[in-house]
Coordinates of C-alpha atoms and ligand atoms in Angstrom, one line a residue:
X257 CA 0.0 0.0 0.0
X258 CA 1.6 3.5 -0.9
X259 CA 2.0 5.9 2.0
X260 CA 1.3 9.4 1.8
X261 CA 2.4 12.0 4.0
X262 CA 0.3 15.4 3.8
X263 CA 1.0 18.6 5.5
X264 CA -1.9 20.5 5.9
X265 CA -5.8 20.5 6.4
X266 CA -6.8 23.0 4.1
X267 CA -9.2 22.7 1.5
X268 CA -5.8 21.4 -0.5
X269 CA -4.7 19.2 2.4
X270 CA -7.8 17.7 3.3
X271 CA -9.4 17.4 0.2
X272 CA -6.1 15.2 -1.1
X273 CA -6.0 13.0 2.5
X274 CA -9.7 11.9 1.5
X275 CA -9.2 11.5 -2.4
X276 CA -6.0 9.9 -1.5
X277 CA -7.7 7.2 1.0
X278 CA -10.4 6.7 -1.2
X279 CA -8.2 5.5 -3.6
X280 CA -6.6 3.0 -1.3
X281 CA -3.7 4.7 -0.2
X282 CA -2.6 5.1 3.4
X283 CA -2.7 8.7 4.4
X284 CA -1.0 10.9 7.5
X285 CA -2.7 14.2 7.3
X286 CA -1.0 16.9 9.5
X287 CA -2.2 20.3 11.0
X288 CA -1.0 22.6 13.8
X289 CA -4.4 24.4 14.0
X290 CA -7.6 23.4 12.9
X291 CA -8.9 20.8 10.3
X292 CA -10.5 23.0 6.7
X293 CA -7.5 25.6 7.3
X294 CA -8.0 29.1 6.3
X295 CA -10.9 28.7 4.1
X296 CA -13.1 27.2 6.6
X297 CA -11.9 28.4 9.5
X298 CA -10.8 31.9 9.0
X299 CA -11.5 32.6 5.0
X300 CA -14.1 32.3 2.1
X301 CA -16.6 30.1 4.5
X302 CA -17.2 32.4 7.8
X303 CA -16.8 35.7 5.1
X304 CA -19.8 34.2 2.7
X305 CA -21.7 33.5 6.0
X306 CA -21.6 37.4 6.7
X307 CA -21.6 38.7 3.2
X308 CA -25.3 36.8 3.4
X309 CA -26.6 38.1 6.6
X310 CA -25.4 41.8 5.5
X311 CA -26.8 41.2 1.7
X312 CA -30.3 40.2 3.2
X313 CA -30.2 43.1 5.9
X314 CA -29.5 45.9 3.2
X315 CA -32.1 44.2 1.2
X316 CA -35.0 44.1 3.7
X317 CA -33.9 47.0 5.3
X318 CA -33.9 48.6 1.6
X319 CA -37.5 47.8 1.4
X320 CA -36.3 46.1 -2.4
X321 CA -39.4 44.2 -2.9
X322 CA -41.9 47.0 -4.1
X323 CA -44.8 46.3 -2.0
X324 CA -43.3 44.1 0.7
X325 CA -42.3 46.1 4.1
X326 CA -40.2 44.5 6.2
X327 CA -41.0 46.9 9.0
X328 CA -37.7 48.1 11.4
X329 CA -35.1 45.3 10.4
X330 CA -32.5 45.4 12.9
X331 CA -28.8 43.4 12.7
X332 CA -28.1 41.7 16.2
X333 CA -24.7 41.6 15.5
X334 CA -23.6 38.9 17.9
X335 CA -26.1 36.6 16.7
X336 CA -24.6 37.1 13.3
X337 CA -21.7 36.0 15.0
X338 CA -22.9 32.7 16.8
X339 CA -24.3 31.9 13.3
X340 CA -21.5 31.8 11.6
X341 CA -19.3 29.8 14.3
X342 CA -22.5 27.2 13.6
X343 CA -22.0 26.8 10.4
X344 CA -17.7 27.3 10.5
X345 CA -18.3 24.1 13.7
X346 CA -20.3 22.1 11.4
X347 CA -18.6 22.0 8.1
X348 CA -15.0 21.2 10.2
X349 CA -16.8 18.7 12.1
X350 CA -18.1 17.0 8.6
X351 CA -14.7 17.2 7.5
X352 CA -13.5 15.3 10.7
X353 CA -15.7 12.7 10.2
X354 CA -15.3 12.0 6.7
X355 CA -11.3 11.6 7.7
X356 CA -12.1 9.3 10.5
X357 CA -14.8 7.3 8.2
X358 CA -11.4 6.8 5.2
X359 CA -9.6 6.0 8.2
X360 CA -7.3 9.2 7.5
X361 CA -4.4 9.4 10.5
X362 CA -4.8 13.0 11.7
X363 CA -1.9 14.0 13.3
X364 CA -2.0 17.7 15.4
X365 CA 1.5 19.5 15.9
X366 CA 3.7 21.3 13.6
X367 CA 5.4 19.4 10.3
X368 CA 9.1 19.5 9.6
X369 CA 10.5 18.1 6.3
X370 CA 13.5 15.8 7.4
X371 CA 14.1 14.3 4.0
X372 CA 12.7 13.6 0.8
X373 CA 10.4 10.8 2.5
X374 CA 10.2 11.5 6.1
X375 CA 8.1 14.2 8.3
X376 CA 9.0 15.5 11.4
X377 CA 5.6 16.3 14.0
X378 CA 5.9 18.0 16.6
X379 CA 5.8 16.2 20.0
X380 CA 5.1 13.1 17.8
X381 CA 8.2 12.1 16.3
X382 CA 8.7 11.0 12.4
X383 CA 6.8 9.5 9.8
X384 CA 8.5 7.7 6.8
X385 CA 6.2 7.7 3.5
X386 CA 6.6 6.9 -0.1
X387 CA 5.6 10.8 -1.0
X388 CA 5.0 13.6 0.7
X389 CA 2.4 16.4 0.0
X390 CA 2.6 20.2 1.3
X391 CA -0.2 21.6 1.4
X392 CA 0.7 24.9 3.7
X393 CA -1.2 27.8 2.2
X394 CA -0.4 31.1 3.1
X395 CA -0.8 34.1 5.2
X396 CA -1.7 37.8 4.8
X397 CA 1.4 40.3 3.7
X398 CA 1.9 43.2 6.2
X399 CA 3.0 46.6 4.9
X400 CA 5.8 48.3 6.7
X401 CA 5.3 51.9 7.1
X402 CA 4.8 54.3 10.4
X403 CA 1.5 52.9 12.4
X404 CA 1.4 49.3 10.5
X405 CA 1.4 47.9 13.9
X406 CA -1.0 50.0 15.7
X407 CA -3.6 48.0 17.3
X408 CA -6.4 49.8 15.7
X409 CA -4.7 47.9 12.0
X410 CA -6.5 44.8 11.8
X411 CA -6.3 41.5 9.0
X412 CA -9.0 40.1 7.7
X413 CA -8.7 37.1 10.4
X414 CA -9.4 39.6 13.0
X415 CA -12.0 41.7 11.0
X416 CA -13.4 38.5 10.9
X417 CA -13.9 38.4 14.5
X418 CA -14.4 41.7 15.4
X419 CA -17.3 42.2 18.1
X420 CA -18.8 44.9 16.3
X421 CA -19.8 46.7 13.6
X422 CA -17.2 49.6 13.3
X423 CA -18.5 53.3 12.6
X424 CA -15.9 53.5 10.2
X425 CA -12.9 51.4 8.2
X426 CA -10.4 52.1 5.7
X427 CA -9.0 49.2 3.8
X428 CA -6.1 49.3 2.2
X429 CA -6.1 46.9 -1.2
X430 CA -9.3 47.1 -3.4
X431 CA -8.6 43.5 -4.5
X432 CA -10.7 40.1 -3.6
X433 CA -10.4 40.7 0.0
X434 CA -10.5 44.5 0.3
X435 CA -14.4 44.5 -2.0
X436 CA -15.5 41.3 -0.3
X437 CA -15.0 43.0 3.1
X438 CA -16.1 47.1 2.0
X439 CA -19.1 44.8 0.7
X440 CA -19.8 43.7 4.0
X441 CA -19.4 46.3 6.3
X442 CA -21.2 49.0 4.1
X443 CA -24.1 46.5 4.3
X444 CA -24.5 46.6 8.0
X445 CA -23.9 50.8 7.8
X446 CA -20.2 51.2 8.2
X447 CA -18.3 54.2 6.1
X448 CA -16.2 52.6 3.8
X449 CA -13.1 54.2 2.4
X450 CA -10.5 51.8 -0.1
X451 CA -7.4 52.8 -0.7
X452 CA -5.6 50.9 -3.6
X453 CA -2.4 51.5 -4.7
X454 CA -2.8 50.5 -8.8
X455 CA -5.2 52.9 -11.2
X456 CA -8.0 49.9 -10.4
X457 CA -9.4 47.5 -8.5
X458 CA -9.7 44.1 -8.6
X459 CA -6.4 43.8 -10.4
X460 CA -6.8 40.4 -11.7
X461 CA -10.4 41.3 -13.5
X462 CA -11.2 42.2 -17.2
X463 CA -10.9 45.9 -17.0
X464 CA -15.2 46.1 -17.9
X465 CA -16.1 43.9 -14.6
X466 CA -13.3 45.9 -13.0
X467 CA -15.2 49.5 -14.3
X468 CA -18.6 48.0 -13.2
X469 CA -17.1 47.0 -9.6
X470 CA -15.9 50.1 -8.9
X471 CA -19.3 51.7 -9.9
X472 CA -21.4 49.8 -7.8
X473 CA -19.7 50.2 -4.6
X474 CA -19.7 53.5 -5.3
X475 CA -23.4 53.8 -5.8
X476 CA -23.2 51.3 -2.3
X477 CA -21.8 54.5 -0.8
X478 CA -18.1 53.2 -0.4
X479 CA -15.6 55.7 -0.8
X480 CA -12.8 54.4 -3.6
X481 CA -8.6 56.3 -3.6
X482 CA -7.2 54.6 -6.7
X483 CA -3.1 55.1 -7.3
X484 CA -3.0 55.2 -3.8
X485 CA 0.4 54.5 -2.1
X486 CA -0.4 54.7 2.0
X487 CA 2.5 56.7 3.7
X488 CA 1.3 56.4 7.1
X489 CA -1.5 55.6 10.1
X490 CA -1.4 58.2 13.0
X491 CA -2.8 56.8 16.6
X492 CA -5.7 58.7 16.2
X493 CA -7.0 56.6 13.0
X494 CA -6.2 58.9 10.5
X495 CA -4.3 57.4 7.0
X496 CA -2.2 59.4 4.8
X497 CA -1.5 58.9 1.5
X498 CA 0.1 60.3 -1.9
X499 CA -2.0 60.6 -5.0
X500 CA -0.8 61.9 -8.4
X501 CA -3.5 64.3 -7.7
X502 CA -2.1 65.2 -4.1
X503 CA -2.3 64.1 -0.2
X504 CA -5.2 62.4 1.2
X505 CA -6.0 62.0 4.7
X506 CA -8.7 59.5 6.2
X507 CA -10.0 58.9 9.6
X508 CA -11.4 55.7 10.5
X509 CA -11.9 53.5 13.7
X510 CA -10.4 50.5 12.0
X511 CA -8.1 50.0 9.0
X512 CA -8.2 46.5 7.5
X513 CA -4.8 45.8 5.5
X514 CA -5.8 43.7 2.3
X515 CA -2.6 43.5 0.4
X516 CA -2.4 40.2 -0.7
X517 CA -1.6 36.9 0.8
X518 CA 2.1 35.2 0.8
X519 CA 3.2 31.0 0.5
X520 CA 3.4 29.7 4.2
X521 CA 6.4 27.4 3.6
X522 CA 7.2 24.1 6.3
X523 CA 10.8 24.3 8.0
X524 CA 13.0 21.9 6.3
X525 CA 12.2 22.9 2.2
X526 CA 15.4 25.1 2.3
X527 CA 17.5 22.4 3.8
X528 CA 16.2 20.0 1.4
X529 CA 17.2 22.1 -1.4
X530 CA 13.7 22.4 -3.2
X531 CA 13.7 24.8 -5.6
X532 CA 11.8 28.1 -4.5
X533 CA 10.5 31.3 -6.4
X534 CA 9.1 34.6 -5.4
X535 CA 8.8 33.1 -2.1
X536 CA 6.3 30.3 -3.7
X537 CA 7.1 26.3 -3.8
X538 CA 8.3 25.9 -8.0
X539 CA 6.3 23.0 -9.0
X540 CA 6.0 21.5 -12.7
X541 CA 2.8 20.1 -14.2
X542 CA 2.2 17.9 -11.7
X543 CA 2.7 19.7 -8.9
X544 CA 5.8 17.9 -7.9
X545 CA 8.8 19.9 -6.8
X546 CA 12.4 19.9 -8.0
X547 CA 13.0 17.1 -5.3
X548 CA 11.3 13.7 -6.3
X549 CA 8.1 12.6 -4.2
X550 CA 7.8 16.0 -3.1
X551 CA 4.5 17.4 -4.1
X552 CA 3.3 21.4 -3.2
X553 CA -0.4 22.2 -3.9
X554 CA -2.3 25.5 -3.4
X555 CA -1.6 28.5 -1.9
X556 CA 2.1 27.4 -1.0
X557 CA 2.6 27.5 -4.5
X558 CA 1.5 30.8 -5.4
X559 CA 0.2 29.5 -8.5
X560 CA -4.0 30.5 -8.5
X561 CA -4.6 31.4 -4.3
X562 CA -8.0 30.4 -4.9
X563 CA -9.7 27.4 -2.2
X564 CA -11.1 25.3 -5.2
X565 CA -7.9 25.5 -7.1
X566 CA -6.1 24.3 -4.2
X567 CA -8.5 21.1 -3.7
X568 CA -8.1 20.0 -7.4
X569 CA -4.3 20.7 -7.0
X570 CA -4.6 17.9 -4.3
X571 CA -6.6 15.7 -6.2
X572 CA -4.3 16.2 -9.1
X573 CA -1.0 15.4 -7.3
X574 CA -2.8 12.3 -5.5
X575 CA -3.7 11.0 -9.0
X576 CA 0.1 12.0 -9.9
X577 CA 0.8 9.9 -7.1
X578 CA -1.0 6.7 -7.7
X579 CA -1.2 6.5 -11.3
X580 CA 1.2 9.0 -12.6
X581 CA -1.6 10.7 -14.4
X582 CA -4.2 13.4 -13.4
X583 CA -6.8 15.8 -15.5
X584 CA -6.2 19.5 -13.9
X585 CA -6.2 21.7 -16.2
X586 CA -4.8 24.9 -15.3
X587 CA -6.6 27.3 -17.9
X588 CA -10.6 26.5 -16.9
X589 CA -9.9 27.8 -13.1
X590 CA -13.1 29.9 -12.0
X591 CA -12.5 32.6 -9.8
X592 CA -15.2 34.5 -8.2
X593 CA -16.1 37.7 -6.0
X594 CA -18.6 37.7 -3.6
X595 CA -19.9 41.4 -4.0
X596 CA -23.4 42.5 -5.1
X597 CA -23.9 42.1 -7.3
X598 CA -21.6 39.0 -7.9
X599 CA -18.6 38.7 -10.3
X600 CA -17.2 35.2 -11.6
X601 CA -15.0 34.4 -14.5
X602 CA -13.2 31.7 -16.2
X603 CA -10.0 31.9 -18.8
X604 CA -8.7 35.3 -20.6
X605 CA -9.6 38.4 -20.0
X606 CA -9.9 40.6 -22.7
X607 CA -6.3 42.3 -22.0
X608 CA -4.8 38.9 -21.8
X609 CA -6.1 37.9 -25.0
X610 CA -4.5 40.9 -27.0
X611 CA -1.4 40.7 -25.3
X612 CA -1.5 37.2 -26.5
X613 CA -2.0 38.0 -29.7
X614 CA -5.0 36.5 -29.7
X615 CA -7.5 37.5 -32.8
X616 CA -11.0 37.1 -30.8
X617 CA -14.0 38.6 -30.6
X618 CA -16.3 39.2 -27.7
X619 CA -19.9 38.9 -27.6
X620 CA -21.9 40.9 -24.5
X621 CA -25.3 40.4 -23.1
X622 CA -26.4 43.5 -20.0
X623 CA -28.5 42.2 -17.4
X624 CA -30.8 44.9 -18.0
X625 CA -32.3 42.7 -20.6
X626 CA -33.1 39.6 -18.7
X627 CA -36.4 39.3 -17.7
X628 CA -35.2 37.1 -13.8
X629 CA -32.7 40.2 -13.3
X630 CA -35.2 42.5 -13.3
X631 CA -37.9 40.7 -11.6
X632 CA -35.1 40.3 -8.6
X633 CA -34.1 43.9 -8.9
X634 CA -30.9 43.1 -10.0
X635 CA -30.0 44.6 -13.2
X636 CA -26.6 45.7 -12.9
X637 CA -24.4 43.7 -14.7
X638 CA -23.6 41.8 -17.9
X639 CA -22.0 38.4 -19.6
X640 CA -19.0 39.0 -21.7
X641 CA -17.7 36.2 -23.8
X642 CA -14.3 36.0 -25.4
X643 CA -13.8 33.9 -28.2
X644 CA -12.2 32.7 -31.2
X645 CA -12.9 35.3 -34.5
X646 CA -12.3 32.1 -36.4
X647 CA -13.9 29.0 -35.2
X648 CA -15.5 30.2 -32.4
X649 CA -13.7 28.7 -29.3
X650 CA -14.2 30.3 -26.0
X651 CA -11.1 31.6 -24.6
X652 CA -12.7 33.7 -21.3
X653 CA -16.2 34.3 -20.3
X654 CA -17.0 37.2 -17.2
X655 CA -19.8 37.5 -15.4
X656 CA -21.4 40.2 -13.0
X657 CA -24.7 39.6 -11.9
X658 CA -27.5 37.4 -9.7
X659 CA -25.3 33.7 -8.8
X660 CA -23.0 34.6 -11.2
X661 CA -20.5 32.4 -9.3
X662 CA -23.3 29.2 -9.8
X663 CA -23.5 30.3 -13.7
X664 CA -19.7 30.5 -14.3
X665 CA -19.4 26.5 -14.1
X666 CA -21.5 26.2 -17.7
X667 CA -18.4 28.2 -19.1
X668 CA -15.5 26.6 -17.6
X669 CA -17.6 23.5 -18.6
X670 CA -17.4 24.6 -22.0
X671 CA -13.6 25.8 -21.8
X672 CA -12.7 22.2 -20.5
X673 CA -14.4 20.6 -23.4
X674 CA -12.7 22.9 -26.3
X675 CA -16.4 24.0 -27.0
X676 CA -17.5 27.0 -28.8
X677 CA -19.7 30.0 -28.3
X678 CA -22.2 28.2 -30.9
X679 CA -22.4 25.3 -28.0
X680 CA -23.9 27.6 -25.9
X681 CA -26.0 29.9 -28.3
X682 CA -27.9 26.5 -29.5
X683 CA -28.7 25.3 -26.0
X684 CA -32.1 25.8 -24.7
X685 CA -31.6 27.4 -21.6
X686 CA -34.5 27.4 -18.9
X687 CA -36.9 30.8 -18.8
X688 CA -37.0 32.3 -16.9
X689 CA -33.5 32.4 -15.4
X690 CA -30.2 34.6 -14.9
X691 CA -28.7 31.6 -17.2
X692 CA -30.6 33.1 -20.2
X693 CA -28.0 36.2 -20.5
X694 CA -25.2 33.5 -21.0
X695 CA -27.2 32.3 -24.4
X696 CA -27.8 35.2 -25.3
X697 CA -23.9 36.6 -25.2
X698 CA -22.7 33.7 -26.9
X699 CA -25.4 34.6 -29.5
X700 CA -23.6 38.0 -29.7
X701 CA -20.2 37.3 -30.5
X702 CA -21.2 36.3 -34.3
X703 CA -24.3 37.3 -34.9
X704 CA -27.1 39.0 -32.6
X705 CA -28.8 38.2 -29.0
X706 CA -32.3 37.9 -29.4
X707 CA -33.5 40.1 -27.0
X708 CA -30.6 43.2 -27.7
X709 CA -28.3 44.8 -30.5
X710 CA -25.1 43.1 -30.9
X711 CA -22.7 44.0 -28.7
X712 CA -19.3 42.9 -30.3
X713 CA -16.4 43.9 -30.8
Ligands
NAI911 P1 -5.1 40.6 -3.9 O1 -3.8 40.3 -4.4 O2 -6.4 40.1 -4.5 O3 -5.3 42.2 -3.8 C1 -4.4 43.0 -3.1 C2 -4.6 44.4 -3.5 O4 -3.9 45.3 -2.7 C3 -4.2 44.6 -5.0 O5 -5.2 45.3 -5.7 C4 -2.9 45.5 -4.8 O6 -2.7 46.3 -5.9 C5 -3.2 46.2 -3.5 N1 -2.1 46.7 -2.8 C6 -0.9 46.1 -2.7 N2 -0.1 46.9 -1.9 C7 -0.7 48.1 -1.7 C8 -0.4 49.3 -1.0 N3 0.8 49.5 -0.4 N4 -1.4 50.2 -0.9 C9 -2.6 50.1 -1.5 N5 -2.9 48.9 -2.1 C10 -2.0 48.0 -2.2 O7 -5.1 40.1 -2.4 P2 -6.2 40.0 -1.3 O8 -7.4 40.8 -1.6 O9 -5.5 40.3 0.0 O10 -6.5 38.5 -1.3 C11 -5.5 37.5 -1.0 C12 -5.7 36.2 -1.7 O11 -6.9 35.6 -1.2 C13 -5.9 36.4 -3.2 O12 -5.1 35.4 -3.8 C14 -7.4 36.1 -3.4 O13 -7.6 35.6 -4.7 C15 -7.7 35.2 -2.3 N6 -9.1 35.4 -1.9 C16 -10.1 34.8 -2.7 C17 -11.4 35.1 -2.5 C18 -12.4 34.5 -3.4 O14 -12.1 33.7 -4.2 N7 -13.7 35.0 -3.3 C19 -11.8 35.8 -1.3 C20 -10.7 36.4 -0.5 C21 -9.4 36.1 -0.9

C-alpha cells in the first residue's frame, strides 16, 4: 500500500488526504491548528456567511421588494456572529468525520521536512512515506510603514472576528479581499473608504467587470482612492496617502490591510534544497517539486490562491501519485467575488487575450435585458464572452450579476471541453433564469442576442 504523508488541512490538504484514502492509499494528514485551514476556518466560509446576513439586511432594510415592508429590520450583531461559528463548527466537524470514516491518520502538531520521505511532528516524532504532500497555504502580507502595527490595524482574520460593527474602516487593497469586506461592512452601515495602490481594482479582473465594480460600490456609498500609495496611520486613526493628484488623509476606527496573501512554507524545504521562487514552492505540471516525491499544492505554491484550485491541486497530485496521471487543467480555473452584485469568471480576459495576440472577438449580453434580473431587482451587470474570431472557441467568459458564481461553471464547462460559443448559443436554456443572458452573449459574439443589439467587438 503506498504511504502518503500530507502537511496540511486546508481545503488542499484535506481534500487530497480523503481523495487519496479513497483511492486506497494510506494517508498521514497533519495540521498545527484546525482541520479545513483558512478557508473554513478563518476565509471564504465564515466571510460568505456574513456577506449573506449583511446582503439580506441591506435588502430588507432597503425595502427592495416594491410592496413588501419588512417593518424596522434590525442586525443583532452577535447573533450574526454565533451563526456563523455554527456553520464554520459544522462544516470542520463534517470534515472530521469523513477523515475518521477513510480512516485518514490526523496527526496535530507542527510538520518538519526531514528528507525527501520523512516528516518530522511536533511532540510526535517522524513518519516515513513513499511521498509527501505540502499543502501549507499562506498568510496575509503586512505593509511596513509608520503605524502598521497599531492595534487599531486589523487582518482580515481579525476583522473576521471583530465584536462589532465599526463606525468607520479604511482598507487598504481594493482586491478580492479589500471589496469582499467594503461589501460587507457597508451592508451593515459602516463608512467605507478603499485605498488601492494601482489605477483599479480588482487587479486580476477584465478591465469592464473591474469598471462596473468600482461603480457599484460607489453607488453602495463606499468611498474608492485609486493610485494610492499609504504613507502612514497616526494613533488617532487617521491614514495618509500620496496621489498623483495630491495628499489624502482618512480617519477611520479600524483600517483592514488587504494586500495580498504570501506562501506559508514548512521548516526543512530550504535544507532540502527544493527549488523556490518569489517566495512560492516551484512546482511542474504535476505539482511535484524539483526534489522527487515531493509534491506542493495551493496556496504554497503561489500558482492560482483560490480554495477550489487548491483542492483540485490535491486531487491532481494524488492521482500523480497513484497513477502518474491526473486531468487538472490549469486554464478552466473559475474565480469569483462575492460582491453585489456578484462577479465570476473563467479563462482570458480581454487584456490577456490581445497581449497574446489572440485575434478574438467578444460577444456581450447586460442584465438589464433579462427578464429574472429585473424581476429580482438586480440589473446591474452583464456576460461577456471572449472567443475565437475564427472557429469560435471560448477563450474567457465574465460575469457580473445574480449567482454569477453558480452560472460560471457552464463556461469553464465549455472551456474544459474545447467547445465554442455556438455550443452555448444552441442550447435551450430554462426561462426564466439569470442563465438566459449567458445564451444570449454567446449569441452575440457572431451574430445577434435575441432580445438586444449586438454588442461585439
Ligand atoms: P489581492 O492580491 O487580490 O489584492 C491585493 C490588492 O492590494 C491589490 O489590488 C494590490 O494592488 C493592492 N495593494 C498592494 N499593496 C498596496 C499598498 N501598499 N497600498 C494600497 N494597495 C495595495 O489580495 P487579497 O485581496 O488580500 O486576497 C489575498 C488572496 O486571497 C488572493 O489570492 C485572493 O484571490 C484570495 N481570496 C479569494 C477570495 C475569493 O475567491 N472570493 C476571497 C478572498 C481572498
Amino acid at each position: 500500500m503506498t504511504t502518503i504523508t500530507i502537511l496540511g488541512a486546508g481545503p488542499g490538504g484535506y481534500v487530497a488526504a480523503l481523495r487519496a484514502a479513497q483511492m486506497g492509499a494510506d494517508v498521514h494528514l497533519i495540521d498545527m491548528g484546525q482541520v479545513g485551514g483558512t478557508c473554513l476556518n478563518v476565509g471564504c466560509i465564515p466571510t460568505k456567511a456574513l456577506l449573506h446576513a449583511g446582503d439580506f439586511y441591506h435588502t430588507a432594510s432597503a425595502g427592495a421588494v416594491p410592496g413588501v415592508d419588512c417593518g424596522a429590520v434590525t442586525a443583532d450583531w452577535d447573533e450574526i456572529q454565533n451563526h456563523k461559528g455554527l456553520i464554520v463548527h459544522e462544516l470542520v466537524s463534517g470534515v472530521e468525520s469523513l477523515l475518521r470514516a477513510y480512516k485518514v491518520h490526523m496527526h496535530h502538531g507542527r510538520a518538519s521536512l526531514v528528507s525527501p520521505n520523512s516528516v518530522s511532528v511536533e511532540n510526535e516524532g517522524t513518519l516515513v512515506s513513499d511521498a509527501v504532500i505540502i499543502a501549507t497555504g499562506s498568510e496575509p502580507v503586512q505593509l511596513q510603514f509608520p503605524g502598521a502595527d497599531l492595534p487599531l490595524v486589523i487582518d482580515s482574520t481579525q476583522a473576521l472576528a471583530i465584536d462589532h460593527v465599526p463606525s468607520s474602516l479604511t482598507i487598504i487593497g481594493g482586491g478580492v479581499i479589500g471589496v469582499e469586506f467594503a461589501t460587507l461592512f457597508a451592508d451593515f452601515g459602516t463608512k467605507v473608504a478603499i485605498v488601492e495602490m494601482l489605477d483599479e481594482i480588482l487587479p486580476p479582473c477584465d478591465h469592464d467587470v473591474a469598471t462596473l465594480a468600482h461603480e457599484f460600490l460607489i453607488e453602495r456609498g463606499i468611498s474608492i482612492h485609486t493610485g494610492a500609495k499609504v504613507t502612514s496611520i497616526s494613533s488617532d486613526g487617521v491614514l495618509h496617502a500620496v496621489t498623483q493628484s495630491g495628499d489624502i488623509e482618512l480617519q477611520s476606527e479600524l483600517v483592514l490591510m488587504a494586500v495580498g496573501r504570501k506562501p506559508r512554507l514548512p521548516d526543512g524545504v530550504t535544507q532540502l534544497g527544493i527549488a523556490c521562487e518569489k517566495g512560492a514552492i516551484k512546482v511542474n505540471d504535476n505539482f511535484e517539486t524539483s526534489v522527487k516525491g515531493v509534491y506542493a499544492i495551493g496556496d504554497c505554491n503561489g500558482l492560482l490562491m483560490l480554495a477550489h484550485v487548491a483542492s483540485s491541486q490535491g486531487e491532481a497530485a494524488v492521482e500523480h501519485i497513484l497513477t502518474g496521471k491526473h486531468s487538472y487543467n490549469p486554464n478552466v480555473q473559475p474565480s469569483c467575488v462575492y460582491t453585489n452584485p456578484e462577479i465570476a469568471s473563467v479563462g482570458l480576459t480581454e487584456d490577456q487575450a490581445k497581449q497574446q495576440g489572440f485575434d478574438y472577438r467578444c460577444g456581450t449580453f447586460s442584465m438589464a435585458g433579462n427578464g429574472k434580473a429585473m424581476i429580482e431587482g438586480s440589473v446591474e451587470g452583464f456576460v461577456k464572452l471572449i472567443a475565437d474570431a475564427d472557429s469560435g472557441e471560448l477563450f474567457g467568459a465574465h460575469i457580473v450579476g445574480p449567482r454569477a458564481t453558480d452560472l460560471i461553471s457552464e463556461l469553464a464547462m465549455v472551456m474544459s471541453m474545447e467547445g465554442l460559443v455556438d455550443d452555448i448559443a444552441n442550447l435551450t436554456h430554462p426561462h426564466p433564469t439569470i442563465s438566459e443572458a449567458v445564451r444570449e452573449a454567446a449569441k452575440g459574439v457572431f451574430g445577434s442576442p435575441i432580445h438586444g443589439l449586438p454588442a461585439r467587438r
